[in-house]
CSV table of C-alpha atoms in Angstrom, one decimal:
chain,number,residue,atom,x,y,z
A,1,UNK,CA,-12.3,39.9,2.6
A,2,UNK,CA,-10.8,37.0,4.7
A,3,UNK,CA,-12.3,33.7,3.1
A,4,UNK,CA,-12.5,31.0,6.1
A,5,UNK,CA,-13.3,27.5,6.7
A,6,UNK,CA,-15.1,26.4,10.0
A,7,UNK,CA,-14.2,22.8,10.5
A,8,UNK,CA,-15.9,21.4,14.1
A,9,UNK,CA,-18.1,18.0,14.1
A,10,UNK,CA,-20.2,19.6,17.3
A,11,UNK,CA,-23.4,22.0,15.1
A,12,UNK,CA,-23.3,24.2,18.2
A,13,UNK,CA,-19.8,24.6,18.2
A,14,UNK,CA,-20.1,25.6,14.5
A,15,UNK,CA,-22.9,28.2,15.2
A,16,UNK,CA,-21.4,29.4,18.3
A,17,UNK,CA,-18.7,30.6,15.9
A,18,UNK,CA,-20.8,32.0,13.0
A,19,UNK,CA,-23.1,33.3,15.9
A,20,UNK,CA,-19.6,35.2,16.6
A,21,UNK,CA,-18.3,36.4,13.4
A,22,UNK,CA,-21.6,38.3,12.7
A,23,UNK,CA,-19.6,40.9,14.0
A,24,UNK,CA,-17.2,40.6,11.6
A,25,UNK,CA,-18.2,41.1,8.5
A,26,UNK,CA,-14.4,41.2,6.7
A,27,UNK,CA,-14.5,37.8,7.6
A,28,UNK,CA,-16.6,35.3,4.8
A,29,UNK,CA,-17.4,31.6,6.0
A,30,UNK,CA,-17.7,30.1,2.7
A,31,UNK,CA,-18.1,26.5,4.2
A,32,UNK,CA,-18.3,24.1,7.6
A,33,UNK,CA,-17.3,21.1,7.6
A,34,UNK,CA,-17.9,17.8,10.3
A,35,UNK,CA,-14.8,15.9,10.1
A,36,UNK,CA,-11.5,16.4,9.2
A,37,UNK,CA,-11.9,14.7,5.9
A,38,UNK,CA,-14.3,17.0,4.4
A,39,UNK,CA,-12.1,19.8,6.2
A,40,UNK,CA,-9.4,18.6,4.1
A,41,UNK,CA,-11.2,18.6,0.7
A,42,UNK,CA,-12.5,22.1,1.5
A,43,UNK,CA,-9.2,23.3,2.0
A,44,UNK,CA,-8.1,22.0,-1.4
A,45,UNK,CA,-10.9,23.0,-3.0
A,46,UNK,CA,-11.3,27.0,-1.6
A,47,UNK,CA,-7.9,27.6,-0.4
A,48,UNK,CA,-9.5,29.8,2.4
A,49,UNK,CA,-7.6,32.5,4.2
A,50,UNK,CA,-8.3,31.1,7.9
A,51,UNK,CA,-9.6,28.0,9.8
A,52,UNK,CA,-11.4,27.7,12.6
A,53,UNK,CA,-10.7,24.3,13.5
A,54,UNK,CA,-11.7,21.6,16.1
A,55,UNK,CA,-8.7,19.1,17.3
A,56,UNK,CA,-10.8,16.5,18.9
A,57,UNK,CA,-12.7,15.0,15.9
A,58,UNK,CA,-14.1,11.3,14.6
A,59,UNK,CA,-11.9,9.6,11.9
A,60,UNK,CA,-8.8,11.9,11.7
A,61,UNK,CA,-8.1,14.7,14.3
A,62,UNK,CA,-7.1,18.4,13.6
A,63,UNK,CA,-3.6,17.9,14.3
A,64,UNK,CA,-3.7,15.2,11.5
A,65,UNK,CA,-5.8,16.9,9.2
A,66,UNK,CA,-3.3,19.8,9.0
A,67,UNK,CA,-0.3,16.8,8.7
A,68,UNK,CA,-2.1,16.5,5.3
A,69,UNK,CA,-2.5,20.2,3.9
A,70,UNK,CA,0.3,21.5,1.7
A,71,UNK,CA,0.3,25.0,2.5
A,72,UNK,CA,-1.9,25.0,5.6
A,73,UNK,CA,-3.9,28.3,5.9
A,74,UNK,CA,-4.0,30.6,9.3
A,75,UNK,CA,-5.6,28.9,12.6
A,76,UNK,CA,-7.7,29.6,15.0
A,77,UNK,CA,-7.9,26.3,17.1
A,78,UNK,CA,-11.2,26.2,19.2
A,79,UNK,CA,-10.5,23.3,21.2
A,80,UNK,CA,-10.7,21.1,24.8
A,81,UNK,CA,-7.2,20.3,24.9
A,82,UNK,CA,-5.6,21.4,28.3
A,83,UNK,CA,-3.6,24.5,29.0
A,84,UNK,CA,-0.6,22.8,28.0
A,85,UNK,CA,-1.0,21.7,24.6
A,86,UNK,CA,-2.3,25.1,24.2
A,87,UNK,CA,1.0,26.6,25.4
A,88,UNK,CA,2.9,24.3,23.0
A,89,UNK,CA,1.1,26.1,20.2
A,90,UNK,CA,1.4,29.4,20.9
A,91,UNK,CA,3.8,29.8,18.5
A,92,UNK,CA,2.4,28.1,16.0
A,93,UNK,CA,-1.8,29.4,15.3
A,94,UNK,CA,-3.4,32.4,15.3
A,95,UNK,CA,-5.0,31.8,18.9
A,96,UNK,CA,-6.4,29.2,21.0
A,97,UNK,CA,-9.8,29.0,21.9
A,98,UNK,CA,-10.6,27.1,24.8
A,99,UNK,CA,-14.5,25.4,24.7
A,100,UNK,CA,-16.4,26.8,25.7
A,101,UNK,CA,-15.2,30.3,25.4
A,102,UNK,CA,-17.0,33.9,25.2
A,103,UNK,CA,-17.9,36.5,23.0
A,104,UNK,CA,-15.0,38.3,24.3
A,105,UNK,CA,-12.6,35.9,24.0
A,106,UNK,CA,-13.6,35.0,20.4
A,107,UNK,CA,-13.5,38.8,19.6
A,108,UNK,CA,-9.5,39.1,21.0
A,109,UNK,CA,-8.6,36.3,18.5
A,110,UNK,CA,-10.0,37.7,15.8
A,111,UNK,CA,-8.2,41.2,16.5
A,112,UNK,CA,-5.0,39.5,17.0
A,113,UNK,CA,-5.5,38.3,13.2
A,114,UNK,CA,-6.7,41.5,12.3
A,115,UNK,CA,-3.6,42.9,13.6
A,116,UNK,CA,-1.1,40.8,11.7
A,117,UNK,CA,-2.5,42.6,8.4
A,118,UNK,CA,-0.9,43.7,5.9
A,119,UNK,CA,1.3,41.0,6.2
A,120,UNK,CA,-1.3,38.8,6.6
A,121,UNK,CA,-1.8,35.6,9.3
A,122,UNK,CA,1.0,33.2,9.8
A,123,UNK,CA,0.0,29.8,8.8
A,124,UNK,CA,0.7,26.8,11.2
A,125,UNK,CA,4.1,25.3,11.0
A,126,UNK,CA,3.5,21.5,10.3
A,127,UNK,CA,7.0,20.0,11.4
A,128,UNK,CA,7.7,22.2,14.5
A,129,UNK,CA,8.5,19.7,17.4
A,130,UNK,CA,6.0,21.4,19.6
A,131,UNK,CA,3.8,20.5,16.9
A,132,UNK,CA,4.1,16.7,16.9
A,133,UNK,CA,4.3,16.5,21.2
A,134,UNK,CA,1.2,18.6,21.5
A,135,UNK,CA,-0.6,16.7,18.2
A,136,UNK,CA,-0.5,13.0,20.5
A,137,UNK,CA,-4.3,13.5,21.5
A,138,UNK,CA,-6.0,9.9,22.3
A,139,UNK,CA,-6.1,7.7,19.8
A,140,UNK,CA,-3.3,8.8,17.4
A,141,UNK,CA,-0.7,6.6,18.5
A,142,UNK,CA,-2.6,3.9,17.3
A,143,UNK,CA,-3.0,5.2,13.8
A,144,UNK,CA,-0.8,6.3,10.9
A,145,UNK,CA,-2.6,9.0,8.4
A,146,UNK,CA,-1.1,9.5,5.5
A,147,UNK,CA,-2.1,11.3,1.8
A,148,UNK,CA,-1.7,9.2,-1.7
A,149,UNK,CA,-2.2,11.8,-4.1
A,150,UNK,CA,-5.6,12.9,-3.3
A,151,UNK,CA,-7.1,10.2,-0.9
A,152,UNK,CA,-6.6,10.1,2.5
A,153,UNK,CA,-5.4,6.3,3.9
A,154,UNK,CA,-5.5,5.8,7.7
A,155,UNK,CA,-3.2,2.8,8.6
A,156,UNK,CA,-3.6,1.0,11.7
A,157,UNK,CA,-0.4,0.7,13.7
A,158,UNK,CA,-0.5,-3.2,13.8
A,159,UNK,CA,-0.3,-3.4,10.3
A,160,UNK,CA,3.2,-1.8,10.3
A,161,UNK,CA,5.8,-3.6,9.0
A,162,UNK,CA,9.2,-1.4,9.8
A,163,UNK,CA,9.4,2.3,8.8
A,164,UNK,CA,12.1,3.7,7.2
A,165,UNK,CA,13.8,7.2,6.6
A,166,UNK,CA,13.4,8.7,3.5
A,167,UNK,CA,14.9,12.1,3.0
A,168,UNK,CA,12.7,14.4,4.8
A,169,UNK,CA,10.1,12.2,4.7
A,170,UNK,CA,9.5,8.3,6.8
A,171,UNK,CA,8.6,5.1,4.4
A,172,UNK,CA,5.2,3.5,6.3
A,173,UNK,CA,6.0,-0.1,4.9
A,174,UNK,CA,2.7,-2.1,5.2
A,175,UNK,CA,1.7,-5.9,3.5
A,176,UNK,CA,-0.1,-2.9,0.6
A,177,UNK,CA,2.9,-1.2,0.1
A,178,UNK,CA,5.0,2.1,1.6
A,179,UNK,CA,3.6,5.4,2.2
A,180,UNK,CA,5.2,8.5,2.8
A,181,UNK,CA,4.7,10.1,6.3
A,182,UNK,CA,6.1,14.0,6.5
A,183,UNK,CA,7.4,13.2,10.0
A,184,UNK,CA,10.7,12.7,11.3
A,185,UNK,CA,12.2,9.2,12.6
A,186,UNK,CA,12.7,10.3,16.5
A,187,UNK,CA,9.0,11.7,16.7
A,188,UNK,CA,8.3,8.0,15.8
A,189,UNK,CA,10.5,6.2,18.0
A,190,UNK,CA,9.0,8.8,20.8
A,191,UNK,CA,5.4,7.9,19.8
A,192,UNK,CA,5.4,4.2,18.7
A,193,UNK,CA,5.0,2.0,21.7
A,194,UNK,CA,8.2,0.9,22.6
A,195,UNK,CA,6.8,-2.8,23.7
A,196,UNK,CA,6.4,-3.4,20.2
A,197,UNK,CA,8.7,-1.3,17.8
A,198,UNK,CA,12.1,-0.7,18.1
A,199,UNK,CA,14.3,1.1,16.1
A,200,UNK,CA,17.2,-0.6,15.5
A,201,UNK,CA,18.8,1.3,12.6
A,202,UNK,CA,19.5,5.4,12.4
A,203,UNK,CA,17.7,4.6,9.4
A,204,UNK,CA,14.9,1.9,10.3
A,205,UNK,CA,12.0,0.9,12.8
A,206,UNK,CA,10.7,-2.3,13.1
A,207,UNK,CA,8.1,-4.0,14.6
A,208,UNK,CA,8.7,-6.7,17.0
A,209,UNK,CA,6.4,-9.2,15.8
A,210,UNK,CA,7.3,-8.8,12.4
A,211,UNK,CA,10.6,-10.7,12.9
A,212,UNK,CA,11.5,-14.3,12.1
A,213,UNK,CA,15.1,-14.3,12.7
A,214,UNK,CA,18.4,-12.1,13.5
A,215,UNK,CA,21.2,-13.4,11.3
A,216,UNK,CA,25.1,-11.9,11.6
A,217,UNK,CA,26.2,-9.9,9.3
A,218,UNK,CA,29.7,-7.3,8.8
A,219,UNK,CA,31.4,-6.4,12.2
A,220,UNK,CA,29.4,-6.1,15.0
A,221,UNK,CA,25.6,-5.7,13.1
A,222,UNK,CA,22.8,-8.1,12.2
A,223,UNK,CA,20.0,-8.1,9.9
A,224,UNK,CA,16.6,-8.8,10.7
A,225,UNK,CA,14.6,-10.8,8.9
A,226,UNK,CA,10.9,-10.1,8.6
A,227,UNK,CA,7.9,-12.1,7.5
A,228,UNK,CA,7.7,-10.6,4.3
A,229,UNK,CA,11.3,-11.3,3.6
A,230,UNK,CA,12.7,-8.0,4.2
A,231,UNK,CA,15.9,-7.7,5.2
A,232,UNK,CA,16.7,-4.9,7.9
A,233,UNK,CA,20.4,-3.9,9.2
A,234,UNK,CA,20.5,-3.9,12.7
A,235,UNK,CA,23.3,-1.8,14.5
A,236,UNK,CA,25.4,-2.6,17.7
A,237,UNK,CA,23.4,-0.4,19.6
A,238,UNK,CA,20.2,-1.5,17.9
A,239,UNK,CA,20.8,-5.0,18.8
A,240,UNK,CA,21.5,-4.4,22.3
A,241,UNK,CA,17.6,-2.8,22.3
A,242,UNK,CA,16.4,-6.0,20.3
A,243,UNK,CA,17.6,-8.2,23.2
A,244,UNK,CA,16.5,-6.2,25.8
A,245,UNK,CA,12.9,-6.3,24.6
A,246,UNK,CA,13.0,-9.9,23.4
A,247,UNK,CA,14.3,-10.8,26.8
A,248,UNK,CA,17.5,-12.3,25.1
């Protein structure tokens, strides 16, 4: 049996699906789910197999809900996004199910994860590039999600303070504290609107409204001083973006 999650916040989507799988008994829905929070929490709690899952969706998105999983389970997207975020993900997800799709279509996804057995499907690769261009659906750019131990936290972007690398990981710094993003510095500096973050450091990203005061410091750097009282090294080449956007 092939446990499996159907995660959608349209009902009709959701029974379009089951409607589907009746003619696939290997393959046990043991839950839906509306959003991606209670997505999330189903995944942790069942583990399942396979998702079908929805990427346009209130609170958090599917993209984002995945960001969050640990060991993200096969995926069959079922989604409204054009042809080429599709493309992007080929790589990455079981199939792609474009809304509204067919019997026939739905039945060709399901033998192509039929077919990967016995090694079983190939769970979705969180950190792939293709991953994070394809993932900026409306909305997302304007939002951090991020995981503290088992609660989700959804910060707004104008709350950001700086960001700063962390291993493999990005340091959201916010007035509440910092939160750990699994997402790499230059997919931030691609996604953050550059009007009002810059990232002056290899290391950091600040926001623009955040600063007080740029103060010398060894050679040719600075350091930016924030609100908070943070103190952020600025490089030549970092500087030479600060002025450009402060009109200096």
């Amino acid at each position: 049996m092939i446990s499996a999650l159907v995660i959608d916040d349209e009902p009709l989507a959701r029974m379009v699906v089951l409607e589907y799988l009746q003619d696939f008994p290997l393959i046990n829905v043991i839950q839906e789910c509306g959003d991606g929070f209670e997505g999330l929490k189903a995944i942790q709690q069942h583990q399942p197999d396979l998702i079908f899952l929805d990427v346009q969706m209130p609170k958090i998105n599917g993209f984002e809900m995945l960001e969050l999983v640990d060991n993200p389970p096969a995926v069959i997207f079922a989604t409204a996004f054009d042809e080429y975020a599709i493309k992007a993900f080929e790589a990455h997800a079981v199939d792609y199910l474009l809304k509204p799709f067919s019997k026939e279509r739905f039945t060709k996804a399901i033998e192509k994860l039929l077919a990967q057995a016995p090694a079983g499907p190939t769970p979705v690769t969180k950190t792939n590039p293709l991953l994070e261009e394809a993932a900026q659906s409306p909305g997302q750019n304007e939002r951090i999600v991020v995981k503290t131990g088992t609660k989700v936290k959804i910060i707004a972007v104008h709350d950001v303070e700086y960001l700063q690398a962390d291993d493999d990981y990005v340091s959201v710094v916010t007035a509440e504290g910092a939160f750990l993003k699994n997402k790499t510095m230059a997919f931030f500096e691609k996604t953050l609107d550059p009007r009002y973050f810059v990232r002056v450091h290899r290391s950091y990203i600040i926001a623009i409204q955040q600063i007080t005061r740029l103060d010398p410091y060894e050679k040719d750097s600075h350091l930016a001083i924030l609100k908070s009282g943070a103190k952020i090294p600025v490089s030549k080449t970092g500087y030479v973006k600060l002025k450009q956007v402060l009109g200096i």
